[in-house]
CSV table of C-alpha atoms in Angstrom, one decimal:
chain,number,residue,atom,x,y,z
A,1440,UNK,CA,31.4,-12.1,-35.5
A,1441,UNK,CA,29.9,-12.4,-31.9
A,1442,UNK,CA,31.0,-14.8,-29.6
A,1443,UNK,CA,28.7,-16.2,-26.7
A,1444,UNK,CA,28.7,-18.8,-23.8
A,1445,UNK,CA,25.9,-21.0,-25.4
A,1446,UNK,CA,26.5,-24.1,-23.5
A,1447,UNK,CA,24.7,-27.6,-24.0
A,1448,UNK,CA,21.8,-27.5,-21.0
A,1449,UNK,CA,20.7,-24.1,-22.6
A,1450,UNK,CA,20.2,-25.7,-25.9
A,1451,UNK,CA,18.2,-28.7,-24.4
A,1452,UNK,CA,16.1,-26.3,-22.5
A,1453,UNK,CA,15.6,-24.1,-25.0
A,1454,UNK,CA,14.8,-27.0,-28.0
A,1455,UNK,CA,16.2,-24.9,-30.8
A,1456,UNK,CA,18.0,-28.0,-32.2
A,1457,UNK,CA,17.2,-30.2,-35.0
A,1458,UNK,CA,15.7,-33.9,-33.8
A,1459,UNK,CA,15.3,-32.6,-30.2
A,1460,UNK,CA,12.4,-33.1,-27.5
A,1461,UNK,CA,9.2,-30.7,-28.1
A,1462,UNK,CA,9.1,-29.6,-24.9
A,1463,UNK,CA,10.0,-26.0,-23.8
A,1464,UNK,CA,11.8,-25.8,-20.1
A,1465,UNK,CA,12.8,-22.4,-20.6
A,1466,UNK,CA,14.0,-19.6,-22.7
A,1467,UNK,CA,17.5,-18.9,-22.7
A,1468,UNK,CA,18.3,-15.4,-24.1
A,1469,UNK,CA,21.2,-16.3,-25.3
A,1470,UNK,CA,20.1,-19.5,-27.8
A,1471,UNK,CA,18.0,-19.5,-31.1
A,1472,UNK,CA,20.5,-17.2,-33.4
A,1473,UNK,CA,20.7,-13.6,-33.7
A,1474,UNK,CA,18.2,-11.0,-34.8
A,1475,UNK,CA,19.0,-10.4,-38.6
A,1476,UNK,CA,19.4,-6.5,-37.6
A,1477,UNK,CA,22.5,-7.2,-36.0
A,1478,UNK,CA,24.5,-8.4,-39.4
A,1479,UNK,CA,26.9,-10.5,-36.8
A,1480,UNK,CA,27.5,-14.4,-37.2
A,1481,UNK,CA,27.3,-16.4,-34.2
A,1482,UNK,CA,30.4,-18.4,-32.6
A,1483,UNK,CA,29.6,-20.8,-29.6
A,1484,UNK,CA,32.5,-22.6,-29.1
A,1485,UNK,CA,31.1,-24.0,-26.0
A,1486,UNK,CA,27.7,-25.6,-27.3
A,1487,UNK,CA,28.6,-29.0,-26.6
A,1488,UNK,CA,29.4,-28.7,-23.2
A,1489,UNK,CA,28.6,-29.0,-20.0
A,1490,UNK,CA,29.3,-26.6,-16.9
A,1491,UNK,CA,31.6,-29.3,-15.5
A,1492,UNK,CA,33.5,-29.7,-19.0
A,1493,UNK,CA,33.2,-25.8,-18.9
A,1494,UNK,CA,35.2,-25.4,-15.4
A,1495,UNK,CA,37.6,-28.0,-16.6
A,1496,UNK,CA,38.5,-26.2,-19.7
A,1497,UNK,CA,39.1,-22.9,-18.1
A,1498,UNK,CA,41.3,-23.9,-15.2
A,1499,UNK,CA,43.3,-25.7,-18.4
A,1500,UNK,CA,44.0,-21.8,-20.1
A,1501,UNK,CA,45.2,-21.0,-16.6
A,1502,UNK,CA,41.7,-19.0,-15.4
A,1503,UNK,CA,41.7,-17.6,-11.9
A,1504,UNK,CA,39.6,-19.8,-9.3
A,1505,UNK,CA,37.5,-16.4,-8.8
A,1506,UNK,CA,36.2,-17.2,-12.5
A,1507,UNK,CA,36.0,-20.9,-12.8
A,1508,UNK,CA,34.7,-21.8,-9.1
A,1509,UNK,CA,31.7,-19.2,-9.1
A,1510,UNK,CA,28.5,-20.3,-8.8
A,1511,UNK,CA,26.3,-19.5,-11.9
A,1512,UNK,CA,23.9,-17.0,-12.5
A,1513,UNK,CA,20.9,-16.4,-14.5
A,1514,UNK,CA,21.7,-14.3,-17.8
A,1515,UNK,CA,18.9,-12.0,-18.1
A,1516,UNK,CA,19.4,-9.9,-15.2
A,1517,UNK,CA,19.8,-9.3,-11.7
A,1518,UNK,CA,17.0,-10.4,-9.4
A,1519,UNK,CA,16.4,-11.4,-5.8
A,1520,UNK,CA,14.9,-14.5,-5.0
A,1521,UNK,CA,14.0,-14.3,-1.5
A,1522,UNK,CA,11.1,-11.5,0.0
A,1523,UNK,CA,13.7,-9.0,1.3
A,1524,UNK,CA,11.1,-6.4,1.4
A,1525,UNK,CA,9.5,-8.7,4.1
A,1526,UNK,CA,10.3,-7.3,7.9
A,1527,UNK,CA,10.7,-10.6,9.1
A,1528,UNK,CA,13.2,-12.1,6.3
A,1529,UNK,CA,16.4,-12.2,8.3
A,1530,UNK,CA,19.3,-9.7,6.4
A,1531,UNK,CA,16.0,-8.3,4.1
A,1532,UNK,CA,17.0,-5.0,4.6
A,1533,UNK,CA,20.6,-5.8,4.0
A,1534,UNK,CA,19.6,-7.4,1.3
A,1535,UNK,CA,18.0,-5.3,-0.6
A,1536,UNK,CA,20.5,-2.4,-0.1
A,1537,UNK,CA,23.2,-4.8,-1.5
A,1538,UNK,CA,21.4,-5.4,-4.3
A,1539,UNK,CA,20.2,-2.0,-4.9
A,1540,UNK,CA,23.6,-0.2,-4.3
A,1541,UNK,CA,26.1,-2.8,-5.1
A,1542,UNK,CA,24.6,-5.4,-7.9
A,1543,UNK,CA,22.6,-2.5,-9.7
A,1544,UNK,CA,24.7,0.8,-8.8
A,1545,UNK,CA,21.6,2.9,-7.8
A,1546,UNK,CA,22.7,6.4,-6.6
A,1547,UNK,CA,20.2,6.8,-4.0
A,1548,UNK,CA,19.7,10.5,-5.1
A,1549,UNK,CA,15.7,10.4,-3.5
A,1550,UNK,CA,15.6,13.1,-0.9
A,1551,UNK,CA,12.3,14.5,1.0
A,1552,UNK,CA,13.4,17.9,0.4
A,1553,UNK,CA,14.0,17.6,-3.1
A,1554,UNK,CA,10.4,15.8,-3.5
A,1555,UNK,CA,8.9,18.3,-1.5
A,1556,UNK,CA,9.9,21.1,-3.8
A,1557,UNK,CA,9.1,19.2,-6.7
A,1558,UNK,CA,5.2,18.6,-5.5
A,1559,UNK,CA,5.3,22.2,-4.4
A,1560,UNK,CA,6.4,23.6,-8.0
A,1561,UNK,CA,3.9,20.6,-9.8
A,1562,UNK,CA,1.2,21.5,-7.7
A,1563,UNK,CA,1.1,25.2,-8.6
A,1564,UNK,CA,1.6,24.6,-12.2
A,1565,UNK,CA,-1.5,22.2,-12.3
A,1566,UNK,CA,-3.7,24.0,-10.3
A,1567,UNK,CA,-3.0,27.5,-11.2
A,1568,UNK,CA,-5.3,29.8,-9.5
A,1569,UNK,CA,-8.1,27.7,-8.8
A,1570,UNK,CA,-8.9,26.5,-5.3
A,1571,UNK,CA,-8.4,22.9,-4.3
A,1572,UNK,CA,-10.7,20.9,-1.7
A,1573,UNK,CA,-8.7,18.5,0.6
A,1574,UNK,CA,-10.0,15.2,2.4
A,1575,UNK,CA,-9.2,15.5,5.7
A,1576,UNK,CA,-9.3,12.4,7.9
A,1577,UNK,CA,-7.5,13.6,10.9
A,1578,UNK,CA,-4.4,11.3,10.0
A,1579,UNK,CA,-0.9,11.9,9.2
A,1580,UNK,CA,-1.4,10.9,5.5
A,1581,UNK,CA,-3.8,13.7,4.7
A,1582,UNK,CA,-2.3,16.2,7.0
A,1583,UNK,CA,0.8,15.9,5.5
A,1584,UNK,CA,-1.5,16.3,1.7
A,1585,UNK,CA,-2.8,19.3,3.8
A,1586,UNK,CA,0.6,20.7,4.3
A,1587,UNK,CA,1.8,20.3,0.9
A,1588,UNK,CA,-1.1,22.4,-1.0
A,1589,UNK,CA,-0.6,24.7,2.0
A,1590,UNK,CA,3.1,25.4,1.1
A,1591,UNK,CA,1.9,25.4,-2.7
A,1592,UNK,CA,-1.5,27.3,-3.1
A,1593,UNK,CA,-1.9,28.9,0.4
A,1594,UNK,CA,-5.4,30.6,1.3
A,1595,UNK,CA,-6.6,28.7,-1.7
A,1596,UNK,CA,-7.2,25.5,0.1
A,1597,UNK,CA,-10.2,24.2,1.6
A,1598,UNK,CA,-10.3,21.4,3.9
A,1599,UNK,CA,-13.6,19.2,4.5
A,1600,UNK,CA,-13.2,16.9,7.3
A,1601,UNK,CA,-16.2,14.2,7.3
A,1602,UNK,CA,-17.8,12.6,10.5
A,1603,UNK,CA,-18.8,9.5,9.9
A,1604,UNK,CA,-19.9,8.6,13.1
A,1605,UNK,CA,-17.1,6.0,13.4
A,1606,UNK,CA,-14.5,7.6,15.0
A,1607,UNK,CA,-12.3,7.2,18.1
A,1608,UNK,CA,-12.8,8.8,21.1
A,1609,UNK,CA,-12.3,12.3,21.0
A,1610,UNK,CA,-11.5,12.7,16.9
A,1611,UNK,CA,-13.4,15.3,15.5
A,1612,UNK,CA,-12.7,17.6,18.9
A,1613,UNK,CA,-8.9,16.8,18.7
A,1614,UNK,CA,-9.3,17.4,14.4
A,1615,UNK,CA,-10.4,20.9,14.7
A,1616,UNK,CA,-7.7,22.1,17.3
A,1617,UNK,CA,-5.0,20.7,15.7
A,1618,UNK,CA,-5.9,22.1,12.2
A,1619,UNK,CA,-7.4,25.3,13.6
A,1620,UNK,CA,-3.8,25.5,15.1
A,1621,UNK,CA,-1.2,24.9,12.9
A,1622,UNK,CA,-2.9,25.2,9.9
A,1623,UNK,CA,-5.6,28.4,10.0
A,1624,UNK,CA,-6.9,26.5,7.0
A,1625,UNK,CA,-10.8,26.9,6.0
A,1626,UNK,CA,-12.1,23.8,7.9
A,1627,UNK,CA,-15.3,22.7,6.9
A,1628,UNK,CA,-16.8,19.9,9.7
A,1629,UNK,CA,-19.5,17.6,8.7
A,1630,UNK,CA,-21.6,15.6,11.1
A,1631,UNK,CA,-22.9,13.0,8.8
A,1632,UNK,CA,-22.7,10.6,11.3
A,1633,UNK,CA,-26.5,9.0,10.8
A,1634,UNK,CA,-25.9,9.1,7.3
A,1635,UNK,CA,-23.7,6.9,7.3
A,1636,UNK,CA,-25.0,4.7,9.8
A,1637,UNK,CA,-28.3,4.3,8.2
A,1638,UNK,CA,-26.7,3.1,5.4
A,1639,UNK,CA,-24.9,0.2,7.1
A,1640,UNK,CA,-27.8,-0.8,9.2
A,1641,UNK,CA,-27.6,-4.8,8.7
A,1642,UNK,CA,-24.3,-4.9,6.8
A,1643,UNK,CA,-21.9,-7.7,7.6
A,1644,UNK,CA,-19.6,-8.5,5.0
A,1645,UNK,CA,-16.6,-6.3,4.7
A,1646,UNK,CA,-16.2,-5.2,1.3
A,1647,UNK,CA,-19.9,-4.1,1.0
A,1648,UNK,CA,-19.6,-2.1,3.8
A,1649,UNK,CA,-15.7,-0.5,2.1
A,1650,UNK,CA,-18.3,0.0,-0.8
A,1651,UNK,CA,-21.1,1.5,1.1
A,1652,UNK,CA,-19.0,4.0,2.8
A,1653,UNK,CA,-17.1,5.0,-0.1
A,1654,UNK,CA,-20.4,6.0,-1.9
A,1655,UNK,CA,-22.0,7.9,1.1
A,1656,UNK,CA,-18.4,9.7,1.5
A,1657,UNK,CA,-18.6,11.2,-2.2
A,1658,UNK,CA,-22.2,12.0,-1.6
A,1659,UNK,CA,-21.6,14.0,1.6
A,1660,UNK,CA,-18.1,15.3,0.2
A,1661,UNK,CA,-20.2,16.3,-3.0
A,1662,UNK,CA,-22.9,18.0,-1.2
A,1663,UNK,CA,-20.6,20.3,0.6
A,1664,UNK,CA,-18.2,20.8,-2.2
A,1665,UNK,CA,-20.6,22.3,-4.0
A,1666,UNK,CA,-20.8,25.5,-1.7
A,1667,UNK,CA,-17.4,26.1,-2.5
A,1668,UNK,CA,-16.6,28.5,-5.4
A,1669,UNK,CA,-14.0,28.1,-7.5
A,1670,UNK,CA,-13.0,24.6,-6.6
A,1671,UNK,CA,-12.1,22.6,-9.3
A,1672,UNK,CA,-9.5,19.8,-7.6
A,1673,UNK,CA,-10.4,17.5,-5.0
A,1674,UNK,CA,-6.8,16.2,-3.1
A,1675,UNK,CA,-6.6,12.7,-0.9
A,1676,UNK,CA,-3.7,11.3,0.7
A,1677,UNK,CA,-3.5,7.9,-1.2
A,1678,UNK,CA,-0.4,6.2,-0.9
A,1679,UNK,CA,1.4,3.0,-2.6
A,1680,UNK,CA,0.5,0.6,0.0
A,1681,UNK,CA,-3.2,1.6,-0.8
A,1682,UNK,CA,-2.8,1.6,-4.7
A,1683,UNK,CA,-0.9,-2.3,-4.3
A,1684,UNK,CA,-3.5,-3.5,-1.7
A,1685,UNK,CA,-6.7,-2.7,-4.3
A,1686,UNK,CA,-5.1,-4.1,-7.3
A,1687,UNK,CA,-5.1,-0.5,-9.4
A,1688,UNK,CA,-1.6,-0.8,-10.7
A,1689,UNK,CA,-2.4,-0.8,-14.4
A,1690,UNK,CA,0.6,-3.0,-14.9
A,1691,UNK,CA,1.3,-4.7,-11.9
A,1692,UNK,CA,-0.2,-8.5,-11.0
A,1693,UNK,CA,-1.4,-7.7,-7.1
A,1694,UNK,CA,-4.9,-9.4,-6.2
A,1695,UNK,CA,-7.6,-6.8,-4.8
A,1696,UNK,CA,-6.7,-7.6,-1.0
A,1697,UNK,CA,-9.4,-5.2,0.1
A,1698,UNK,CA,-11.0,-1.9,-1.2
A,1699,UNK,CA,-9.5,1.5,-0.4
A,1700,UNK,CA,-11.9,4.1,-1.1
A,1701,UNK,CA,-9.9,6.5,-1.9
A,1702,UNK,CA,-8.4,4.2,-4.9
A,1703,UNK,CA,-9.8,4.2,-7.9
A,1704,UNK,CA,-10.4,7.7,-9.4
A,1705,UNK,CA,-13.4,9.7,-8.7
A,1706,UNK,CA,-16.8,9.3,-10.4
A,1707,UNK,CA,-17.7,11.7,-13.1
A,1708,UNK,CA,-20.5,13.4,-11.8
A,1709,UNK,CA,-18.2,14.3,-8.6
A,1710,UNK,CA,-17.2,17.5,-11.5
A,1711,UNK,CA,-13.4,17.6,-9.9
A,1712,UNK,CA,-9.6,16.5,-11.3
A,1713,UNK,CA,-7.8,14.2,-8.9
A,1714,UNK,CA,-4.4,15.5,-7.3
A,1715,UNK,CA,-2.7,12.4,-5.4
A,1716,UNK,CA,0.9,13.6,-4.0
A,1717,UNK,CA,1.3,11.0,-1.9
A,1718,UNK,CA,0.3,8.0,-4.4
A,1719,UNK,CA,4.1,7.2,-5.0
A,1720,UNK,CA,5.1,6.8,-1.3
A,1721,UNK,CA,5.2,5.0,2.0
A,1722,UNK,CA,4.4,5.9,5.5
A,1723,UNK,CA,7.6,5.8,6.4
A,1724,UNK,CA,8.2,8.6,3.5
A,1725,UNK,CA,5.2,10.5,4.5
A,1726,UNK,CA,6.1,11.1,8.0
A,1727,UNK,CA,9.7,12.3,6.9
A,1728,UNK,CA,7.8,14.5,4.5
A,1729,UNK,CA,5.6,15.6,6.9
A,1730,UNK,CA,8.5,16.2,9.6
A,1731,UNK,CA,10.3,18.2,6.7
A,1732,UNK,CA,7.3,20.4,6.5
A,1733,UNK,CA,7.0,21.1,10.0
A,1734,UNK,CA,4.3,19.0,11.3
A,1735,UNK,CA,3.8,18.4,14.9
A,1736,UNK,CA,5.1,15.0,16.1
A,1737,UNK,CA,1.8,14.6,17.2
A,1738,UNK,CA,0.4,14.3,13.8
A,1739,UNK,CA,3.4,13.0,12.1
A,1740,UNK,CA,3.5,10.0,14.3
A,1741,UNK,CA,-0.1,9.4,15.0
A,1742,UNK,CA,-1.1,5.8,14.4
A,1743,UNK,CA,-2.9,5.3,11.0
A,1744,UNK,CA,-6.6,5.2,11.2
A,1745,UNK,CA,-8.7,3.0,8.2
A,1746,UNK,CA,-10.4,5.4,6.1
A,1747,UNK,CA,-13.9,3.4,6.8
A,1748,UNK,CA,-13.2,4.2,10.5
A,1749,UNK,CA,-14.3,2.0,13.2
A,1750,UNK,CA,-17.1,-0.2,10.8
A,1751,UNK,CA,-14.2,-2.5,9.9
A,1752,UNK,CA,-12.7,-3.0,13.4
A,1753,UNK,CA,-16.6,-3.7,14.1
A,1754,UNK,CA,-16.8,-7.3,13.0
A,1755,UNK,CA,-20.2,-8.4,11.4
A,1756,UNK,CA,-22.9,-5.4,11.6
A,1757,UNK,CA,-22.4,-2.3,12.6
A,1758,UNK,CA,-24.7,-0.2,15.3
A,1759,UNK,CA,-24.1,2.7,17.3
A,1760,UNK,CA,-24.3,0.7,21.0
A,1761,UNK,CA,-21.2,-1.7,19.2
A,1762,UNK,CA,-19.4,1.1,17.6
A,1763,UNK,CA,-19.6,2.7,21.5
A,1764,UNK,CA,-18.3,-0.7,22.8
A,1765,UNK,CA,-15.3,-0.6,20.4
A,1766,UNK,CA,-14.7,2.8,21.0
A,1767,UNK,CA,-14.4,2.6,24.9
A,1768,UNK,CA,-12.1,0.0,24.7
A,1769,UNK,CA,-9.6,1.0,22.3
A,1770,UNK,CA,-9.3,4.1,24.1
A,1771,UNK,CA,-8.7,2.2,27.2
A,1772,UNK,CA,-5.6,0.0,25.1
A,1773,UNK,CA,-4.1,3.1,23.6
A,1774,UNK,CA,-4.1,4.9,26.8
A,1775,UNK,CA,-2.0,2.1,28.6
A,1776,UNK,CA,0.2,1.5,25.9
A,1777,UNK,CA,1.0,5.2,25.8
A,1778,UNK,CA,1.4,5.6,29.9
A,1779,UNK,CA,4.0,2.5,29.0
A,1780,UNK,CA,6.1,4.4,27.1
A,1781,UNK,CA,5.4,2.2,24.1
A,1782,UNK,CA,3.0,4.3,21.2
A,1783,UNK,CA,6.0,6.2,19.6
A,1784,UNK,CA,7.6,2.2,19.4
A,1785,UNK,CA,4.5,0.9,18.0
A,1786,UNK,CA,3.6,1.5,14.2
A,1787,UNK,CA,-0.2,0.8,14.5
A,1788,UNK,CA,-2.1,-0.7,17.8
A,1789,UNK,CA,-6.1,-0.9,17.9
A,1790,UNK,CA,-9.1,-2.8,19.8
A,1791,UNK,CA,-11.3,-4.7,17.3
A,1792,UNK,CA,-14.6,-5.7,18.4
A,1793,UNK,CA,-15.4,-9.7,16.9
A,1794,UNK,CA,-19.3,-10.5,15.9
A,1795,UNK,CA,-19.4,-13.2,18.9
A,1796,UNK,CA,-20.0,-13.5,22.3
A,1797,UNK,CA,-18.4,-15.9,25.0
A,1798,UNK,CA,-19.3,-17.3,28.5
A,1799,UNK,CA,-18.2,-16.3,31.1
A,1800,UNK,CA,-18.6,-15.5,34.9
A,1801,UNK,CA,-19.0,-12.4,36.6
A,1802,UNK,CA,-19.5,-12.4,40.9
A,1803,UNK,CA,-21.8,-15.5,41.3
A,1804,UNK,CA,-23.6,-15.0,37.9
A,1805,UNK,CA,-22.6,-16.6,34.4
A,1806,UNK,CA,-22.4,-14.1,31.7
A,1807,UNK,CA,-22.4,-14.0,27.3
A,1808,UNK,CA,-21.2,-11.1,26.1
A,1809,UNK,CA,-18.8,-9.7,23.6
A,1810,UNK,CA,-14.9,-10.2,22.8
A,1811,UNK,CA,-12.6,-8.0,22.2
A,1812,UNK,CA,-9.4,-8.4,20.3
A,1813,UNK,CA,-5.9,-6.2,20.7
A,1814,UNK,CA,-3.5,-5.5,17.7
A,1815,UNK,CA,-0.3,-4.1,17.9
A,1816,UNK,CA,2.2,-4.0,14.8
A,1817,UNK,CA,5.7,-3.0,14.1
A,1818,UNK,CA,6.3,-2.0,10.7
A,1819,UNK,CA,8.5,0.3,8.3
A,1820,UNK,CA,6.3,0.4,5.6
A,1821,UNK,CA,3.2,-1.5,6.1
A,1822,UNK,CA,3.4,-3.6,3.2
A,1823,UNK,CA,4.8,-6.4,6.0
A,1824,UNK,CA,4.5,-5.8,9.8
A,1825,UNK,CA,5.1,-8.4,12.9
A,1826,UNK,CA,3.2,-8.3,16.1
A,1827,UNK,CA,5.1,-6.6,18.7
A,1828,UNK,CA,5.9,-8.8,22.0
A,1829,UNK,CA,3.9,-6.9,25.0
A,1830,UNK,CA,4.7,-7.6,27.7
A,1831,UNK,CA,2.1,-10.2,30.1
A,1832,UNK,CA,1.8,-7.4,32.8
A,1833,UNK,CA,0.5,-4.6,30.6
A,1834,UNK,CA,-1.9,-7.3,28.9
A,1835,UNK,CA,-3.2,-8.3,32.1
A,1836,UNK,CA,-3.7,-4.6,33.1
A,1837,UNK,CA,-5.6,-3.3,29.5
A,1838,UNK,CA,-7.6,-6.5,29.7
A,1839,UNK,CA,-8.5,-6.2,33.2
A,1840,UNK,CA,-9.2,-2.5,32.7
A,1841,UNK,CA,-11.8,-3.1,29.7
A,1842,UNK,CA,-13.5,-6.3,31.1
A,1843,UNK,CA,-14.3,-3.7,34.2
A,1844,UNK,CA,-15.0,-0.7,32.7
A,1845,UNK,CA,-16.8,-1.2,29.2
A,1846,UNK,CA,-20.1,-2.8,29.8
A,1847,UNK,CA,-20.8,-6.1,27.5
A,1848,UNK,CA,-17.1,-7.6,27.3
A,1849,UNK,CA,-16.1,-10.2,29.2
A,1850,UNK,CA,-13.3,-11.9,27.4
A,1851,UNK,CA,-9.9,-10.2,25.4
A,1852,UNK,CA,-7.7,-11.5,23.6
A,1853,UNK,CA,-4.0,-10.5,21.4
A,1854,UNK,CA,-3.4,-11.0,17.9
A,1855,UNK,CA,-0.2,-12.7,17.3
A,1856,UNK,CA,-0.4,-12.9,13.5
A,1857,UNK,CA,2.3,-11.0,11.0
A,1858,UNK,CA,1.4,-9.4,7.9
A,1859,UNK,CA,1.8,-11.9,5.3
A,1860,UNK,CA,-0.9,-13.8,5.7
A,1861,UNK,CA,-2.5,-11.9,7.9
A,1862,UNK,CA,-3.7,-8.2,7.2
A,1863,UNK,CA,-2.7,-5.6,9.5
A,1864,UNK,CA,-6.8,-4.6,9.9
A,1865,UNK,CA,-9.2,-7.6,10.6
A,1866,UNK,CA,-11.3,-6.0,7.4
């Protein structure tokens, strides 16, 4: 025999009883008999009852209050019912440890060093002894990528860092020392800059151009791949966030939010396997990997950068005169927020240029010209993020700095918007 706490609500949900309703409410795991396999027969001494009736009937065979008072939960499993995850749920860090640790007795046995030596050792026995090509953006996710295959394959690595012509100020210089000096890796640097450009002319909606740049990318990478002998693996630093944001879990429900180009796979005719050691983690992760492996705090906590660049913090079309607007004044932002003390505080802060003009006066003469917008986020992981609270002063000193200084803005504004609904990036 088994015995079970069928009572009568589950039944009515459940219509497994003769003469009842047609109407399923819900499945109740525990109602509709036993699987023949088992060989058990069924007691449910409580059918008939309700929870009330229930409570009653245990405090009468002398139950502890512990037992009979506690609220009721759902038999299939454990589950959390509010967005812990989210960094502005009150307690959702708390939360989620309790339910991790406590409810499901998780070990928390995930260390960086362990899953450092693990990529290492799975790296190696993948590649063997061909060569592998790395995409290098400049950022902390593929230096860290960078730093992996160098601990794991050494002179056989290959970086190829693209210029797309949307960069921030100073990028590709500050790229080449910084690699050239802590990695001595073979840094290939390609000025594709009107390449890419070219292709945008006109472009305004922001998928097309995530589309547009992803297939001039794998046409530049291929071009240059190609004078490299022996390569036969192309690495990228893809990370969850990425995979969840483009819809590409095979079994998971997420929307395409917005297209990563470095999700996906690679085409066919690209001739190269696909090594993603990053795909499983968060930024937060990567930068302890990447502090684990030795990387300069300057790289490690470098803001992220969008792979597409500056084209989708250029709102509407994108030209080289706007991209040089866009550039000036987010230099000017992250200059100020750095001689505040504030960029290591900040997860992510960048200038976004929007695709319209407002009125305004300069001396005794009215002027239309562009607006910018300022972003600042603090986030662990990226998946949610709140605007951090700047103060009014240093808002009134970066706006007063880029209506003076960057020709064609005379208006600038702060995004105040979390992430959900909002995106972190305006594209």
């Amino acid at each position: 025999f088994l015995a079970q706490g069928t009572l009568y609500p589950d039944v009515i949900e459940s219509v497994s009883f003769s003469g009842g309703p047609s109407v399923t409410i819900k499945s109740h795991h525990n109602v509709g008999g036993l699987p023949a396999r088992m060989k058990l027969k069924l007691i449910e001494p409580l059918r008939e009852l309700f929870k009330d009736e229930v409570r009653a009937l245990g405090r009468e065979l002398g139950l502890p209050e512990v037992f009979v008072g506690r609220h009721p939960f759902p038999g299939p499993g454990l589950a959390i019912r509010v967005p812990g995850e989210v960094s502005h749920t009150p307690y959702g860090s708390m939360m989620l440890h309790n339910f991790l640790y406590r409810a499901c007795g998780s070990n928390g046995l995930w260390r960086t060093e362990s899953f450092i030596a693990q990529t290492v050792d799975e790296i190696r026995r993948r590649v063997g002894n061909a060569r592998v090509i790395c995409g290098l953006s400049g950022g902390v996710d593929s230096s860290v990528v960078a730093a992996l295959l160098n601990r794991a394959i050494g002179d056989r690595l290959t970086s190829i860092f693209v210029d797309n012509g949307m960069l921030r100020q100073g990028e590709a210089e500050t790229v080449r020392a910084t690699f050239g000096r802590h990695f001595k890796t073979d840094l290939h640097v390609i000025d594709a800059g009107e390449r890419f450009l070219s292709a945008l002319a006109g472009v305004a909606d922001p998928q097309e151009k995530r589309r547009i740049i992803g297939h001039v990318f794998i046409d530049v990478f291929r071009d240059e791949a190609t004078r490299i002998p022996d390569a036969r693996f192309l690495a990228q630093g893809t990370l969850y966030p990425d995979v969840i944001e483009s819809g590409a879990l095979a079994d998971g429900p997420a929307a395409t939010i917005k297209t990563h180009h470095n999700v996906g796979g690679l085409p066919a005719e690209l001739g190269f396997e696909l090594i993603e050691p990053l795909r499983d983690l968060f930024k937060d992760e990567v930068r302890q990997t990447g502090s684990e492996l030795g990387l300069p705090d300057e790289i490690v906590w470098r803001h992220p950068f969008p792979g597409p660049g500056l084209a989708v913090r250029c709102l509407g079309a994108v030209s080289r005169p706007r991209l040089d607007v866009l550039r000036a004044a987010d230099a000017i932002w992250i200059e100020e927020i750095r001689r505040a003390g504030l960029y290591d505080e900040i997860a992510q802060a960048f200038a976004v240029l929007l695709p319209i003009q407002s009125v305004g006066v300069m001396g005794d003469f009215r002027t239309y010209e562009d607006v910018i917008a300022l972003r600042a986020v603090e986030t662990d992981d990226f998946m949610t993020a709140d605007w951090v609270r700047i103060s009014g002063d240093l808002l009134a000193r970066v706006s007063t700095r880029i209506i003076n200084e960057v020709k064609g803005v005379n208006r600038v504004v702060y995004d105040i918007s979390t992430k959900p609904p909002s995106t972190i990036e305006w594209e």
